[in-house]
mmCIF file of C-alpha atoms in Angstrom:
data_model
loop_
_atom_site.group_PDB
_atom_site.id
_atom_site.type_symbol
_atom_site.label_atom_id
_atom_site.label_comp_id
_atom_site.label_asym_id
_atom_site.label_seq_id
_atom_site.Cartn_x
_atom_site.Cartn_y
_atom_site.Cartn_z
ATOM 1 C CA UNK A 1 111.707 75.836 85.752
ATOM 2 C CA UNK A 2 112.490 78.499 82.445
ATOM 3 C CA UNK A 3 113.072 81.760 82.584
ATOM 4 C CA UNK A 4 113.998 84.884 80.370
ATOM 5 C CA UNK A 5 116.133 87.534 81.098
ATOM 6 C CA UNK A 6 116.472 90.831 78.859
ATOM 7 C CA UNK A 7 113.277 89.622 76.691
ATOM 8 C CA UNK A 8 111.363 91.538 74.141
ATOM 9 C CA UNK A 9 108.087 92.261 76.647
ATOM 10 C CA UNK A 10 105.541 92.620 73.280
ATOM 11 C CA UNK A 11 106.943 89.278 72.652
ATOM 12 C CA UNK A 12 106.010 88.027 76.121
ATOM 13 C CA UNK A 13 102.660 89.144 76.246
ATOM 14 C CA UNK A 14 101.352 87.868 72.332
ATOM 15 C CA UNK A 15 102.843 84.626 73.393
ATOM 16 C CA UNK A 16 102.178 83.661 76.954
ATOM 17 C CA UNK A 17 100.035 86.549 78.742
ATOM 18 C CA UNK A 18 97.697 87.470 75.983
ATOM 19 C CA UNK A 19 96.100 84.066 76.251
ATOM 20 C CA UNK A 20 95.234 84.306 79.280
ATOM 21 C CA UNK A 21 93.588 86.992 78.994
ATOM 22 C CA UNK A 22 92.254 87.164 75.965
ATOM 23 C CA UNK A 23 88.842 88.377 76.381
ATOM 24 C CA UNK A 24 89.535 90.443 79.583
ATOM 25 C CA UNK A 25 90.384 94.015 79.333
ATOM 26 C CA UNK A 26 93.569 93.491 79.140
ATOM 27 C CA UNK A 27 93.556 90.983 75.587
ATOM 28 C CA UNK A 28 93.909 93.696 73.155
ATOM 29 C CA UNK A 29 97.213 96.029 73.586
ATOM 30 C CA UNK A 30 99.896 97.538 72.346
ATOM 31 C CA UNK A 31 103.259 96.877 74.320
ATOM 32 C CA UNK A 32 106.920 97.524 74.246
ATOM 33 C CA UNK A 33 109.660 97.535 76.721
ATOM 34 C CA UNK A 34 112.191 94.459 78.393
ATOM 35 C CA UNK A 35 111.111 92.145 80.606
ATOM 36 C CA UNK A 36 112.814 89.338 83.285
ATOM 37 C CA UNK A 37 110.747 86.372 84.026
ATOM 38 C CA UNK A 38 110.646 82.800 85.232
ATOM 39 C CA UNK A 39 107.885 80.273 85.602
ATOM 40 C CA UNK A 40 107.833 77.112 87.665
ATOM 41 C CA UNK A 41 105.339 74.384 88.542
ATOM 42 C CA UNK A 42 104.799 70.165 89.468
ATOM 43 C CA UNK A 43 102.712 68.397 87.215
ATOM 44 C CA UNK A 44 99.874 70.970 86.417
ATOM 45 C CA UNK A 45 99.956 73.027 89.851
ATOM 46 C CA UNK A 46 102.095 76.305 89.222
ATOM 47 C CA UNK A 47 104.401 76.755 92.329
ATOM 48 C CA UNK A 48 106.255 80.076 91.344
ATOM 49 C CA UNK A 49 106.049 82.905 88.786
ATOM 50 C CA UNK A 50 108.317 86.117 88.925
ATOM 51 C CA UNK A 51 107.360 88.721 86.149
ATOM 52 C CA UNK A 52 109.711 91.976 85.977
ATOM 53 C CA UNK A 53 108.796 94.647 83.715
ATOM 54 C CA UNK A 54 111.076 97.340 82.811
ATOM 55 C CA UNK A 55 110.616 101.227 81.082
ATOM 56 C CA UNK A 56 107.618 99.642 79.325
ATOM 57 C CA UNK A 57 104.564 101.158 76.981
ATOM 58 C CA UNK A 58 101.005 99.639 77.407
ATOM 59 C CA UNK A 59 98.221 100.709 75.670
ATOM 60 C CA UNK A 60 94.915 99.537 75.041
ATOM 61 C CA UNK A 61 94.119 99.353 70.888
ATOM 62 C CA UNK A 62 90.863 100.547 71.466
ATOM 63 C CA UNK A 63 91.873 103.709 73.766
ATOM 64 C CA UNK A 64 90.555 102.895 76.577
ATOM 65 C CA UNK A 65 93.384 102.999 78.269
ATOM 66 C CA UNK A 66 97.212 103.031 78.529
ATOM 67 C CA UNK A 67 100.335 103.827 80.837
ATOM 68 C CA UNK A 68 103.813 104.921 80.081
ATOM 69 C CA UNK A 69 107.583 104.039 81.492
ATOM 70 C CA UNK A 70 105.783 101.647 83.264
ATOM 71 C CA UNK A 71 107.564 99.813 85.804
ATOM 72 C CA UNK A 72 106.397 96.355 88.058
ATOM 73 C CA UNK A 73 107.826 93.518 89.599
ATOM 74 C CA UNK A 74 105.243 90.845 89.577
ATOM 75 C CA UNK A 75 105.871 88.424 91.971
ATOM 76 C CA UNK A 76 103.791 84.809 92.900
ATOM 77 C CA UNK A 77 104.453 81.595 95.035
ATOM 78 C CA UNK A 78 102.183 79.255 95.412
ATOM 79 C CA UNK A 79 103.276 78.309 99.758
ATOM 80 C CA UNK A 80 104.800 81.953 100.076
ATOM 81 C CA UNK A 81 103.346 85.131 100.490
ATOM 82 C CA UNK A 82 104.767 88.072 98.083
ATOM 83 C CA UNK A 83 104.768 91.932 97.842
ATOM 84 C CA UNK A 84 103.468 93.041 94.419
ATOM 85 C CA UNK A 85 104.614 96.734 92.908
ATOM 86 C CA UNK A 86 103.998 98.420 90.413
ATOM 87 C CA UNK A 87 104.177 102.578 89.292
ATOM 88 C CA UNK A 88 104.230 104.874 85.839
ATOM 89 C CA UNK A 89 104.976 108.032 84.971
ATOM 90 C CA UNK A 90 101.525 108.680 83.219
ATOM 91 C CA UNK A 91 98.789 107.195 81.499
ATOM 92 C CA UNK A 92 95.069 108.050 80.870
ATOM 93 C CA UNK A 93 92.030 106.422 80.981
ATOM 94 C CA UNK A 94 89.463 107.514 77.945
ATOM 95 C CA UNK A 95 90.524 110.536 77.593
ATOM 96 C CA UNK A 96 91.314 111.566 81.475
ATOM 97 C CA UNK A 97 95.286 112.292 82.179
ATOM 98 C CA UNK A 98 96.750 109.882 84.850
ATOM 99 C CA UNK A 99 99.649 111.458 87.000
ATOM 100 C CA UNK A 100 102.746 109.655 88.278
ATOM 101 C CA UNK A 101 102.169 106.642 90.246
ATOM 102 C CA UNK A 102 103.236 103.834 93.094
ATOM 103 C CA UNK A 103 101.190 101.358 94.865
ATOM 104 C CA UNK A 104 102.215 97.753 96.161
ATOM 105 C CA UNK A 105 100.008 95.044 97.545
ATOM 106 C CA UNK A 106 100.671 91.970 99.475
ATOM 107 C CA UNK A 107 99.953 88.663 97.584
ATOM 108 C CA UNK A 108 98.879 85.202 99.155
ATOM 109 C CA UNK A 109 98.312 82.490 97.003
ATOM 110 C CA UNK A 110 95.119 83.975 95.390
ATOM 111 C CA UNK A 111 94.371 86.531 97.651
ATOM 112 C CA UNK A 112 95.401 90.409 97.085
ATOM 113 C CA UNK A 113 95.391 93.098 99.376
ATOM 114 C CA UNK A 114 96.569 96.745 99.848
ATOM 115 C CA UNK A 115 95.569 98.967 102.856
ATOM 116 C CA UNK A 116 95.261 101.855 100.331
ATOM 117 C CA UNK A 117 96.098 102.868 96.423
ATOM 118 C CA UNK A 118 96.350 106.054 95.624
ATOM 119 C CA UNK A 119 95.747 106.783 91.916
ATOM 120 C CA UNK A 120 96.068 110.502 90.788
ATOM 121 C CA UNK A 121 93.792 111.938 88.445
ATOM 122 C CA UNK A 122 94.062 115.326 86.530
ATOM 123 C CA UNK A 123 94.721 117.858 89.636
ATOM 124 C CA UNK A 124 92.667 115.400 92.171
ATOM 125 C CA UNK A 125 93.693 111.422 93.071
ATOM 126 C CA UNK A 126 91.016 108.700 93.415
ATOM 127 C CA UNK A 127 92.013 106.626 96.995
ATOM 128 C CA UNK A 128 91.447 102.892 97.335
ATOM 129 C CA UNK A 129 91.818 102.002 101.028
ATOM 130 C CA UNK A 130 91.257 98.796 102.749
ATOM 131 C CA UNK A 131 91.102 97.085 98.978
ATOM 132 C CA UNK A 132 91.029 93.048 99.193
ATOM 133 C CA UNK A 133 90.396 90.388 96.548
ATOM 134 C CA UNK A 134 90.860 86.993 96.542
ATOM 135 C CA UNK A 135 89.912 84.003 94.243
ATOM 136 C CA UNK A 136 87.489 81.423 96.308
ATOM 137 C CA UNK A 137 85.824 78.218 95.050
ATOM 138 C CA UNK A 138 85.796 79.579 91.114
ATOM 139 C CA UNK A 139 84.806 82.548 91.907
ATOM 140 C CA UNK A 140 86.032 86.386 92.289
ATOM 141 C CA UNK A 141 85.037 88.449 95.810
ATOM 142 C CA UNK A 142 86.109 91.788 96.557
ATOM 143 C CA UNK A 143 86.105 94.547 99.012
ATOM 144 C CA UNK A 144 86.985 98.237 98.962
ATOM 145 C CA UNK A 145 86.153 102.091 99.848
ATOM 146 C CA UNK A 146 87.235 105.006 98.259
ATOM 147 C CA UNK A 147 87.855 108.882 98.590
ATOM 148 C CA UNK A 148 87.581 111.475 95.979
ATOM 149 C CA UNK A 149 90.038 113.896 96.260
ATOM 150 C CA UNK A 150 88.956 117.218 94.949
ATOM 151 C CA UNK A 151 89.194 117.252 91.152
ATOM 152 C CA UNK A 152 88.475 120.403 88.910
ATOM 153 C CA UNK A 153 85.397 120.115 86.986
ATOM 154 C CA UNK A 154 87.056 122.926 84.501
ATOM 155 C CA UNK A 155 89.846 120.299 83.676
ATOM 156 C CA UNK A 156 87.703 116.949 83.611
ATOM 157 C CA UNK A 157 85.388 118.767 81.433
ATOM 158 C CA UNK A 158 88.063 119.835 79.182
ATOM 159 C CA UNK A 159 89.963 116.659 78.954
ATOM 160 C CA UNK A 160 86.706 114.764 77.927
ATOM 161 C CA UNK A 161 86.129 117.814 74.941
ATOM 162 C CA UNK A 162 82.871 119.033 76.821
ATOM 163 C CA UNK A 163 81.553 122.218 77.726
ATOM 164 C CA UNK A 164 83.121 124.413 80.250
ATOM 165 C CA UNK A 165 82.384 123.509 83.925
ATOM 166 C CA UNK A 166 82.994 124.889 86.894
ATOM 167 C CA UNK A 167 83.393 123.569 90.891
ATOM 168 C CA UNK A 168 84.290 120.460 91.826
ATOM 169 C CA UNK A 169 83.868 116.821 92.159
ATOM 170 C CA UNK A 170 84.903 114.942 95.347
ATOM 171 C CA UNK A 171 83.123 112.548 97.533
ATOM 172 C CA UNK A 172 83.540 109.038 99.296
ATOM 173 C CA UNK A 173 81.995 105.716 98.839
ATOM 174 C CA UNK A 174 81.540 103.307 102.010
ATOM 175 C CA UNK A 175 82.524 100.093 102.010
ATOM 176 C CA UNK A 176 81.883 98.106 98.636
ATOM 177 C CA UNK A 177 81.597 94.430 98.803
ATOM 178 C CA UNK A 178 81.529 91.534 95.869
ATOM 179 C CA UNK A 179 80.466 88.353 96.087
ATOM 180 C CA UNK A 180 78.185 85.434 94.922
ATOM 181 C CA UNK A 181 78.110 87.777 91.603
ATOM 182 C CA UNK A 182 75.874 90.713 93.733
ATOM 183 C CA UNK A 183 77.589 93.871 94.712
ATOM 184 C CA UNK A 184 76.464 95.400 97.729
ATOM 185 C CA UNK A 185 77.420 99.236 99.098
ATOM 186 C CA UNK A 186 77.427 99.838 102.845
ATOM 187 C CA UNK A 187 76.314 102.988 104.179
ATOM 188 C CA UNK A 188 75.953 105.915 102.138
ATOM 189 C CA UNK A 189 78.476 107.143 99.158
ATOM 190 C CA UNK A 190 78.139 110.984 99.143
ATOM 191 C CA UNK A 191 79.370 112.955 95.944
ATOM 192 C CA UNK A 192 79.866 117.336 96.222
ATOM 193 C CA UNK A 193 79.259 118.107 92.981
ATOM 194 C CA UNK A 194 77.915 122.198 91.335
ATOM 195 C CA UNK A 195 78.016 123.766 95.077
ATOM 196 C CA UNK A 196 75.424 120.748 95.555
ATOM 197 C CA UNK A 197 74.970 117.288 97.002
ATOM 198 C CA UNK A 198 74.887 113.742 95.947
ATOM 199 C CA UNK A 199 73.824 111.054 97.709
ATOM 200 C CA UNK A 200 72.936 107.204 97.315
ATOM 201 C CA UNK A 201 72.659 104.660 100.507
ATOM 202 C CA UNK A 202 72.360 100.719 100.742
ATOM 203 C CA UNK A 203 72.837 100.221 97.028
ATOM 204 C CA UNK A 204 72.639 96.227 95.969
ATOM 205 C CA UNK A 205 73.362 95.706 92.198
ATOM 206 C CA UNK A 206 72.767 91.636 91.308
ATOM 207 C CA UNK A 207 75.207 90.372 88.742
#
């Protein structure tokens, strides 16, 4: 087993977690904060992993994204299930303002789920419920829906340096599945959107 207590996070991600992810979205940032942590395994099977971030700084090089005083304990066993959380006091994705948030998710083995995530967004929240992943045979599969809480058209349109809007977006999506790379959309996802309607049913995207 080794662990780290105290650590220099930025350190801890160039050296063990950018690797890993090097050409996901998460291989090019910008991080600072401390950081507890301890790794074990037998042979080449990891059997634990306990990651505790503290007060840290993430953002993404390119802007894409990035979260502040972010704070997570990271938890994984290998025979034991484990309760993953995670929250900030801000961030932004593009150009879109994040607001304050918590969310925690149960982990087994390679399997995630949460019964719902709520992520807020300018004067709205996007809301994850029934949200399930899990890594089988090699491959990723996934399952969600979501709600749209109402969110200002004025204030999305200003944050992305647009024209003036006006109304407001909100809507729901059905169930969304993943698997054997083809994502498929159950029912219909409806969208309100300029005193209007959107509407798209029994989508199927191939990967």
């Amino acid at each position: 087993q080794v662990q780290g207590r105290d650590v220099d996070f930025n350190g801890l991600y160039q050296s063990f977690i950018q690797p890993l992810v090097a050409h996901s979205a998460f291989g090019q940032l910008q991080v600072s904060g401390k950081a507890d942590w301890e790794f074990s395994a037998i042979g080449r099977q990891p059997q634990h992993f306990d990651l505790r971030i503290h007060d840290a700084s993430v953002e993404d090089q390119q802007g894409k994204f990035g979260f502040a005083h972010l704070n997570a304990h990271l938890p994984w066993d290998y025979d034991q299930p484990q309760r993953i959380q995670l929250g900030y006091a801000s961030g932004h994705v593009l150009k879109i303002p994040l607001g304050e948030t918590h969310w925690q998710a149960d982990v087994n083995r390679y399997a995630i789920t949460t019964p719902e995530m709520r992520l807020p967004v300018l004067d709205g929240a996007l809301v994850f419920e029934d949200l399930s992943a899990a890594w089988i045979q090699q491959r990723m599969v996934w399952h969600m829906k979501m709600r749209m809480q109402p969110i200002s058209m004025t204030s999305f349109s200003n944050a992305l340096g647009w024209p003036t809007m006006r109304g407001q977006l909100q809507g729901e999506i059905p169930l969304v599945t993943y698997a054997n790379q083809q994502l498929r959309m159950a029912g219909e996802m409806q969208f309100s959107l300029f005193n209007g309607k959107v509407g798209m049913s029994e989508l199927q995207i191939d990967d």
